[in-house]
Coordinates of C-alpha atoms and ligand atoms in Angstrom, one line a residue:
M1 CA 0.0 0.0 0.0
T2 CA 1.4 3.4 -0.9
S3 CA 1.1 5.9 1.8
T4 CA -0.2 9.3 0.6
I5 CA -0.5 10.9 4.0
P6 CA -0.6 14.6 3.4
A7 CA 1.8 16.8 5.3
A8 CA 0.4 19.3 7.7
A9 CA 1.0 22.9 6.9
D10 CA 2.7 24.4 9.9
A11 CA 0.7 27.6 10.0
D12 CA -3.1 27.4 10.5
T13 CA -3.1 24.0 12.0
L14 CA -5.3 23.1 15.0
R15 CA -3.1 21.3 17.5
F16 CA -4.6 18.7 19.9
P17 CA -3.5 17.9 23.4
A18 CA -0.6 15.4 23.8
G19 CA -1.9 11.8 24.1
F20 CA -5.2 12.6 22.3
L21 CA -6.7 9.2 21.3
W22 CA -7.2 9.2 17.5
G23 CA -9.2 6.2 16.7
A24 CA -11.8 4.5 14.6
A25 CA -15.0 2.8 15.6
T26 CA -16.9 -0.3 14.4
A27 CA -19.6 -2.6 15.7
A28 CA -19.8 -6.4 15.8
Y29 CA -22.8 -7.1 13.7
Q30 CA -21.8 -4.4 11.1
I31 CA -18.5 -6.0 10.3
E32 CA -17.9 -9.5 11.7
G33 CA -19.9 -11.9 9.6
A34 CA -19.3 -15.5 10.7
V35 CA -22.7 -15.6 12.3
T36 CA -22.7 -19.3 13.1
E37 CA -19.0 -19.8 14.0
G38 CA -17.6 -20.3 17.4
G39 CA -21.0 -21.4 18.7
R40 CA -22.6 -18.0 18.1
T41 CA -26.4 -18.0 18.2
P42 CA -28.7 -15.5 16.5
S43 CA -29.2 -11.9 17.7
I44 CA -32.2 -9.7 17.0
W45 CA -30.3 -8.3 14.0
D46 CA -29.9 -11.7 12.4
T47 CA -33.6 -12.3 12.7
F48 CA -34.6 -8.8 11.6
S49 CA -32.3 -8.7 8.6
H50 CA -33.5 -12.0 7.4
T51 CA -37.1 -10.9 7.6
P52 CA -38.2 -9.8 4.1
G53 CA -38.8 -6.0 3.8
R54 CA -36.9 -4.9 6.9
V55 CA -33.5 -4.0 5.4
T56 CA -32.7 -2.3 2.0
G57 CA -31.9 -4.9 -0.6
G58 CA -32.5 -7.8 1.7
D59 CA -29.0 -7.3 3.0
H60 CA -27.8 -9.0 6.2
G61 CA -24.7 -9.4 8.2
D62 CA -23.9 -13.1 7.5
V63 CA -20.6 -12.2 5.9
A64 CA -20.5 -8.4 6.3
D65 CA -16.8 -7.4 6.1
D66 CA -15.7 -10.9 7.2
H67 CA -13.8 -9.1 10.0
Y68 CA -14.1 -12.3 12.1
H69 CA -11.6 -14.0 9.8
R70 CA -9.7 -10.9 8.6
F71 CA -9.2 -9.0 11.9
R72 CA -5.4 -9.3 11.7
E73 CA -5.5 -7.6 8.3
D74 CA -7.8 -4.9 9.7
V75 CA -5.5 -4.3 12.7
A76 CA -2.5 -4.0 10.4
L77 CA -4.4 -1.5 8.3
M78 CA -5.1 0.6 11.4
A79 CA -1.4 0.4 12.4
E80 CA -0.5 1.6 8.9
L81 CA -2.8 4.5 9.3
G82 CA -1.2 5.3 12.6
L83 CA -4.4 5.1 14.7
R84 CA -3.9 5.1 18.4
S85 CA -7.2 3.7 19.5
Y86 CA -9.9 1.3 18.2
R87 CA -13.5 1.1 19.5
F88 CA -15.2 -2.2 18.7
S89 CA -18.2 -4.0 20.2
V90 CA -18.6 -7.5 21.5
S91 CA -21.3 -9.7 20.2
W92 CA -23.2 -10.9 23.3
S93 CA -24.4 -14.0 21.3
R94 CA -20.8 -15.1 20.9
I95 CA -20.0 -14.9 24.6
T96 CA -23.0 -16.6 26.2
P97 CA -24.8 -18.3 23.2
Q98 CA -27.3 -20.1 25.5
V99 CA -28.4 -17.1 27.5
T100 CA -32.1 -17.0 28.6
A101 CA -34.0 -14.7 30.8
D102 CA -33.2 -17.0 33.7
G103 CA -29.5 -17.2 33.3
L104 CA -26.4 -16.6 31.2
G105 CA -25.7 -20.2 30.5
P106 CA -22.2 -21.4 29.8
V107 CA -19.5 -18.9 28.7
S108 CA -18.1 -19.7 25.2
A109 CA -14.3 -20.0 25.2
A110 CA -14.3 -19.5 21.4
G111 CA -16.3 -16.3 21.8
L112 CA -14.1 -14.8 24.4
G113 CA -11.0 -16.1 22.6
F114 CA -11.9 -14.2 19.5
Y115 CA -12.0 -10.8 21.3
S116 CA -9.0 -11.7 23.4
E117 CA -6.9 -12.3 20.3
L118 CA -8.2 -9.1 18.8
V119 CA -7.2 -7.2 21.9
D120 CA -3.7 -8.8 21.9
A121 CA -3.3 -8.0 18.2
L122 CA -4.2 -4.3 18.9
L123 CA -1.9 -4.0 21.8
A124 CA 1.0 -5.6 19.9
V125 CA 0.9 -2.6 17.5
G126 CA 0.3 0.0 20.1
I127 CA -3.4 0.6 19.5
T128 CA -5.5 1.1 22.7
P129 CA -8.8 -0.9 22.6
S130 CA -12.1 0.6 23.8
V131 CA -14.7 -2.1 24.2
T132 CA -18.5 -1.5 23.7
L133 CA -20.4 -4.2 25.4
Y134 CA -23.7 -3.7 23.6
H135 CA -24.1 -2.2 20.1
W136 CA -27.7 -3.2 19.4
D137 CA -27.3 -7.0 18.8
L138 CA -29.4 -8.5 21.7
P139 CA -29.4 -12.3 21.8
Q140 CA -32.7 -13.4 20.1
A141 CA -33.5 -15.7 23.1
L142 CA -33.7 -12.6 25.3
E143 CA -36.0 -10.8 22.9
D144 CA -38.2 -13.9 22.8
A145 CA -38.4 -13.6 26.6
G146 CA -39.5 -9.9 26.4
G147 CA -36.4 -8.0 25.2
W148 CA -35.4 -4.7 26.7
P149 CA -38.9 -4.0 28.0
A150 CA -38.3 -6.9 30.4
R151 CA -36.2 -6.3 33.5
A152 CA -34.4 -9.7 33.2
T153 CA -32.6 -8.4 30.1
A154 CA -30.9 -5.7 32.1
E155 CA -30.0 -8.2 34.9
R156 CA -28.5 -10.7 32.4
F157 CA -26.6 -7.8 30.8
G158 CA -24.9 -6.9 34.1
E159 CA -23.8 -10.5 34.4
Y160 CA -22.5 -10.6 30.8
A161 CA -20.6 -7.4 31.5
A162 CA -18.8 -9.1 34.4
V163 CA -17.8 -12.0 32.1
V164 CA -16.3 -9.7 29.4
A165 CA -14.7 -7.3 31.8
G166 CA -13.2 -10.3 33.8
A167 CA -11.7 -11.7 30.6
L168 CA -10.4 -8.6 28.9
G169 CA -10.1 -6.1 31.8
D170 CA -6.4 -6.8 32.3
R171 CA -5.8 -5.3 28.9
V172 CA -8.7 -3.0 28.1
P173 CA -8.6 0.4 29.7
L174 CA -12.1 1.5 28.7
F175 CA -15.4 -0.3 28.7
I176 CA -18.5 1.4 27.1
T177 CA -21.6 -0.3 28.5
L178 CA -24.1 0.7 25.8
N179 CA -24.1 2.3 22.4
E180 CA -26.9 4.8 21.8
P181 CA -29.7 3.4 24.0
W182 CA -32.0 6.0 22.3
C183 CA -31.8 3.9 19.1
S184 CA -32.2 0.5 21.0
A185 CA -35.4 1.8 22.8
Y186 CA -37.2 4.0 20.3
L187 CA -36.1 2.6 16.9
G188 CA -36.3 -0.9 18.2
Y189 CA -39.6 -0.8 20.1
A190 CA -41.5 2.4 19.0
S191 CA -40.9 3.1 15.3
G192 CA -39.8 -0.4 14.6
V193 CA -37.3 0.5 11.9
H194 CA -34.5 -1.3 13.8
A195 CA -34.5 -4.8 15.3
P196 CA -36.6 -6.2 16.9
G197 CA -39.0 -4.1 14.9
R198 CA -41.8 -3.6 17.5
T199 CA -44.2 -0.6 17.5
D200 CA -45.3 -0.3 21.1
D201 CA -44.7 3.0 22.9
A202 CA -45.1 1.7 26.4
A203 CA -42.6 -1.1 25.6
A204 CA -40.2 1.5 24.3
L205 CA -40.4 3.5 27.5
A206 CA -39.8 0.4 29.6
A207 CA -36.8 -0.3 27.3
V208 CA -35.5 3.2 28.1
H209 CA -35.5 2.4 31.8
H210 CA -34.1 -1.1 31.5
L211 CA -31.3 0.1 29.2
N212 CA -30.4 2.8 31.8
L213 CA -30.6 0.0 34.5
A214 CA -28.4 -2.2 32.3
H215 CA -25.8 0.5 32.1
G216 CA -25.8 0.9 35.9
L217 CA -25.6 -2.9 36.6
A218 CA -22.8 -3.2 34.0
A219 CA -20.9 -0.2 35.4
A220 CA -20.9 -1.9 38.8
A221 CA -19.9 -5.2 37.3
I222 CA -17.0 -3.7 35.4
R223 CA -15.7 -1.9 38.5
E224 CA -15.6 -5.1 40.4
A225 CA -14.2 -7.3 37.6
A226 CA -11.7 -4.8 36.1
P227 CA -11.0 -2.2 38.8
A228 CA -8.3 -0.5 36.6
A229 CA -10.6 0.1 33.7
K230 CA -12.6 3.2 33.1
V231 CA -16.4 3.0 32.6
A232 CA -18.3 4.9 29.9
V233 CA -21.6 5.0 28.2
T234 CA -22.1 6.3 24.7
L235 CA -25.2 8.5 23.9
N236 CA -26.4 9.9 20.7
L237 CA -27.2 13.3 22.1
A238 CA -29.2 15.6 19.9
W239 CA -28.4 19.2 19.3
V240 CA -32.0 20.3 19.3
R241 CA -32.8 23.6 17.8
P242 CA -36.3 25.1 17.5
E243 CA -36.9 26.5 14.1
T244 CA -38.1 29.9 15.4
D245 CA -38.1 31.5 18.8
S246 CA -41.8 31.0 19.2
A247 CA -43.1 29.5 22.4
L248 CA -44.6 26.6 20.5
D249 CA -41.3 25.7 18.8
A250 CA -39.6 26.0 22.2
E251 CA -42.1 23.5 23.6
A252 CA -41.4 21.1 20.7
A253 CA -37.6 21.4 21.4
R254 CA -38.2 20.8 25.1
R255 CA -40.1 17.5 24.4
V256 CA -37.5 16.2 21.9
D257 CA -34.6 17.2 24.2
G258 CA -36.3 15.4 27.0
L259 CA -36.9 12.1 25.1
Q260 CA -33.5 12.0 23.4
N261 CA -31.1 13.7 25.9
R262 CA -32.4 14.1 29.4
V263 CA -34.1 10.8 29.8
F264 CA -30.6 9.3 29.6
L265 CA -28.4 12.1 31.0
D266 CA -30.5 12.9 34.0
P267 CA -30.7 9.3 35.5
I268 CA -27.0 8.6 34.6
L269 CA -25.5 11.9 35.8
H270 CA -28.0 13.0 38.4
G271 CA -30.0 10.0 39.6
S272 CA -33.4 11.1 38.6
Y273 CA -35.8 11.1 35.6
P274 CA -36.9 14.5 34.3
A275 CA -40.3 15.4 35.7
D276 CA -41.4 16.9 32.4
V277 CA -40.7 13.7 30.4
L278 CA -42.6 11.6 33.0
A279 CA -45.5 14.1 32.7
D280 CA -45.4 14.2 28.9
T281 CA -45.5 10.4 28.7
A282 CA -48.0 9.8 31.5
G283 CA -50.6 8.7 29.0
V284 CA -48.3 6.0 27.7
S285 CA -46.6 4.7 30.8
D286 CA -46.8 5.2 34.6
W287 CA -43.1 4.4 34.7
S288 CA -43.8 1.8 37.4
V289 CA -40.9 -0.2 35.9
V290 CA -38.6 2.1 37.9
R291 CA -38.1 0.3 41.2
P292 CA -36.7 1.6 44.4
G293 CA -32.9 1.6 44.3
D294 CA -32.7 1.6 40.4
L295 CA -31.7 5.2 40.2
E296 CA -28.9 4.7 42.6
I297 CA -27.6 1.9 40.4
I298 CA -28.0 3.9 37.2
S299 CA -26.2 7.0 38.6
A300 CA -23.1 5.1 39.8
P301 CA -19.9 7.0 39.1
L302 CA -19.0 7.4 35.4
D303 CA -15.5 8.0 34.1
V304 CA -16.1 8.9 30.5
L305 CA -19.1 10.0 28.5
G306 CA -19.1 8.9 24.9
V307 CA -20.7 11.3 22.5
N308 CA -21.8 10.4 19.0
Y309 CA -22.7 13.3 16.8
Y310 CA -23.5 13.3 13.1
S311 CA -26.2 16.0 12.3
P312 CA -28.4 18.7 13.9
T313 CA -32.0 18.2 14.9
V314 CA -34.3 21.1 14.0
V315 CA -37.9 20.9 15.3
R316 CA -41.0 23.0 15.1
H317 CA -44.6 23.0 16.3
W318 CA -46.8 21.0 13.8
T319 CA -49.9 23.1 12.9
R320 CA -51.5 20.2 11.1
E321 CA -52.2 22.5 8.1
R322 CA -49.8 20.5 5.9
P323 CA -48.6 16.9 6.0
R324 CA -46.1 16.4 8.8
E325 CA -42.4 16.6 8.0
T326 CA -40.4 13.9 9.5
A327 CA -36.8 14.8 8.5
D328 CA -35.4 13.5 11.8
G329 CA -32.8 11.3 10.1
H330 CA -34.2 8.0 11.5
G331 CA -35.9 6.4 8.6
A332 CA -39.5 6.4 7.5
G333 CA -41.3 3.8 9.6
A334 CA -45.1 3.7 9.7
A335 CA -44.8 4.5 13.4
T336 CA -42.8 7.4 15.0
P337 CA -40.0 7.0 17.5
W338 CA -41.2 10.3 19.1
I339 CA -43.5 9.3 21.9
A340 CA -46.0 12.0 23.1
C341 CA -44.8 14.4 20.4
D342 CA -48.0 14.6 18.4
D343 CA -47.5 18.4 17.9
V344 CA -43.9 18.2 16.8
E345 CA -42.5 18.0 13.3
F346 CA -38.9 17.8 11.9
P347 CA -38.8 20.2 9.0
H348 CA -36.6 19.5 5.9
Q349 CA -33.6 21.7 6.0
P350 CA -31.8 23.5 3.1
G351 CA -28.1 23.1 2.7
P352 CA -25.5 20.4 2.4
K353 CA -26.4 16.8 3.3
T354 CA -24.7 13.4 3.4
D355 CA -25.8 10.3 1.6
M356 CA -28.1 9.6 4.6
G357 CA -29.9 12.9 3.9
W358 CA -28.4 14.2 7.2
S359 CA -27.7 17.9 7.3
I360 CA -24.1 18.9 7.8
D361 CA -23.5 21.3 10.6
P362 CA -20.4 20.9 12.8
R363 CA -21.6 23.5 15.3
G364 CA -23.6 20.8 17.0
M365 CA -20.4 18.9 17.9
T366 CA -19.1 21.9 19.8
E367 CA -22.4 22.7 21.4
L368 CA -23.0 19.2 22.7
L369 CA -19.5 18.7 24.1
L370 CA -19.8 22.0 25.9
R371 CA -23.3 21.2 27.2
V372 CA -22.1 18.0 28.9
A373 CA -18.9 19.6 30.1
R374 CA -21.0 22.3 31.8
E375 CA -23.5 19.8 33.1
R376 CA -20.9 17.5 34.7
P377 CA -17.6 19.4 35.1
G378 CA -14.6 17.2 35.1
L379 CA -16.3 14.2 33.4
E380 CA -14.0 13.1 30.6
L381 CA -15.6 13.1 27.1
M382 CA -14.8 11.0 24.1
V383 CA -16.3 11.5 20.7
T384 CA -17.0 7.8 20.1
E385 CA -18.6 8.3 16.7
N386 CA -18.6 10.9 14.0
G387 CA -18.5 10.6 10.2
A388 CA -20.4 10.7 7.0
A389 CA -21.8 8.4 4.3
F390 CA -21.1 9.3 0.7
P391 CA -21.6 7.1 -2.5
D392 CA -17.9 6.4 -2.9
E393 CA -16.5 4.6 -5.9
L394 CA -13.2 2.8 -6.3
Q395 CA -11.5 4.4 -9.4
P396 CA -9.6 2.5 -12.0
D397 CA -6.4 3.9 -10.6
G398 CA -7.1 2.2 -7.3
R399 CA -8.0 5.4 -5.4
V400 CA -11.2 6.3 -3.7
R401 CA -11.6 10.1 -3.9
D402 CA -13.9 11.3 -1.1
P403 CA -13.3 15.0 -0.8
E404 CA -16.7 15.5 0.8
R405 CA -15.8 13.1 3.6
V406 CA -12.5 14.9 4.1
A407 CA -14.3 18.2 4.3
Y408 CA -16.8 16.8 6.8
L409 CA -14.1 15.3 9.0
R410 CA -12.0 18.4 8.9
S411 CA -14.9 20.7 9.9
H412 CA -16.1 18.4 12.7
L413 CA -12.5 18.0 14.0
A414 CA -12.3 21.7 14.1
A415 CA -15.5 21.7 16.1
V416 CA -14.0 19.3 18.6
H417 CA -11.0 21.5 18.8
A418 CA -13.2 24.5 19.5
A419 CA -14.8 22.6 22.4
L420 CA -11.4 21.7 23.8
E421 CA -10.3 25.4 23.6
A422 CA -13.5 26.3 25.5
G423 CA -12.6 23.9 28.2
A424 CA -14.4 20.6 27.4
P425 CA -12.2 17.7 28.6
V426 CA -12.2 15.6 25.3
I427 CA -9.8 12.7 25.5
G428 CA -10.3 11.2 22.0
Y429 CA -12.1 10.9 18.8
C430 CA -13.2 7.9 16.8
V431 CA -14.2 8.2 13.2
W432 CA -17.2 6.2 12.1
S433 CA -16.2 4.1 10.6
L434 CA -13.0 2.2 9.9
L435 CA -14.6 0.2 7.2
D436 CA -17.6 0.4 4.9
N437 CA -20.1 -1.9 6.6
F438 CA -23.7 -3.1 7.2
E439 CA -25.5 0.2 7.9
W440 CA -28.5 -1.4 9.8
A441 CA -31.8 -0.8 8.0
W442 CA -29.9 0.6 5.0
G443 CA -27.8 -2.5 4.5
Y444 CA -24.7 -2.0 2.4
A445 CA -26.2 0.9 0.5
K446 CA -24.5 3.5 2.7
R447 CA -20.8 3.8 2.9
F448 CA -19.4 5.3 6.1
G449 CA -15.9 3.9 6.0
V450 CA -12.6 5.7 5.7
V451 CA -11.6 2.4 4.1
H452 CA -13.6 1.2 1.1
V453 CA -14.7 -2.4 1.1
D454 CA -15.5 -4.3 -2.1
Y455 CA -18.4 -6.5 -1.0
T456 CA -17.6 -9.1 -3.7
T457 CA -13.9 -9.6 -3.0
L458 CA -13.8 -8.1 0.5
V459 CA -10.7 -6.2 -0.5
R460 CA -10.1 -3.1 1.6
T461 CA -8.8 0.1 0.1
P462 CA -8.1 3.2 2.2
K463 CA -10.0 6.2 0.8
D464 CA -8.4 9.6 0.5
S465 CA -10.1 10.4 3.8
A466 CA -8.2 7.6 5.5
W467 CA -4.9 9.2 4.5
F468 CA -6.2 12.6 5.5
Y469 CA -7.1 11.1 8.9
A470 CA -3.7 9.4 9.2
G471 CA -2.0 12.7 8.7
V472 CA -4.2 14.1 11.6
A473 CA -3.2 11.2 13.8
R474 CA 0.5 11.5 13.0
D475 CA 0.6 15.3 13.5
N476 CA -1.8 15.4 16.4
A477 CA -3.2 18.3 14.5
V478 CA -5.9 19.2 12.0
P479 CA -5.3 21.5 9.0
N480 CA -7.5 24.5 9.7
P481 CA -10.6 24.2 7.5
S482 CA -10.9 27.9 7.2
A483 CA -7.2 28.3 6.1
Ligands
FCB1 C1 -24.9 5.3 14.7 C2 -24.6 3.9 15.1 C3 -23.5 3.3 14.2 C4 -23.7 3.7 12.7 C5 -23.8 5.2 12.6 C6 -23.9 5.7 11.2 O1 -26.1 5.7 15.2 O2 -24.1 3.8 16.4 O3 -23.6 1.9 14.3 O4 -24.8 3.0 12.2 O5 -24.9 5.6 13.4

């Protein structure tokens, strides 16, 4: 592979703090394939993707990027790009393939062995692993027993966290309990555009609480099994902006902020659910799933908050005079993920968009990092995902030219830098994603990788953005986008 890492111009570069963790992120079901190997049993995403009509093109993760067999090649690629950290997720169905609501069942040596070898391969080339314990791929048996709306799922998750932290905690310095519980709860159980595809608002709110509880139980389990490791959770916080300064648009923004941000931030950081969200949703749930003691578990100390940011969220009051606009970036299900938001709409925005139709506005990155920095001073922050899909093509000369992704990364890295300058304690950044991969309900139709994957040959080709990012990692600095 010929390295074409661009040199940083000395003037006008944005320098990052020494030791900043430049990394890439992936998730198990999106890249691994090998869905029946090592004793792995189905997850909700195996079932969902094999259900006709659920995923674009009928795509599924049976092979995906075949990372399960090619992980050494992928680690070598990251080393060549000079990455310092790698965030990956563990497939629960590989670790305890016989889990039921009543118990974890036997731990799979093959399952743990795969991730243990991956960790060793990373450490051998100086890449720090960050392990996400849950990136949406619930074992199907637990869904059959009620899924996240059932408390037993959270309890089993705590036990599973102890197993993984016990096996990897001597080498992994950071465990992220959950990835984006907003998506698991609302896209999985309210709008149904993600697995398991249910459309039941009360179930979705029960899932919200049990995901929060699962985080708390896992945090405690990690502390005990791996006392040296840091504990994190990754949230997809929304930068919610009312379209106008009218009181009605402000009310729409309050509701959306409550359901997406505060219903996770408040219990995790402050040990309580926001009173306005409980009131807004009273017609759907009495929240009796919250038991005495749960909030103490959920608000256990946190070392790092993972922030995923892609796109802004603009809302306005829906007057019902025109068909409702639903440009919230979360797919067009028949049902909405926005519970108790009957008067809210998400207007289409002018301006540049990615291939997902997501508006590009890096200001949200700065705003969200500063918001959480203000809300919990001293809590370390990590951008655990940020990136963009574009319809990249491998050119006959073997290059993938993706100037739009380079521009996206550059502007969002500048936004992270602005947050650092304003005092937000950001310790690292993971580009989403290392590889083109299975983009959930969109299948392989959306390419987020800085590395192109040919899905026929599975050949990996770093895009121009990979070399841009390699230069950033090498120089610990970003060429100033406005220069
Ligand atoms: C996030 C997910 C990640 C990927 C990106 C594009 O919501 O965590 O797996 O799909 O979006």
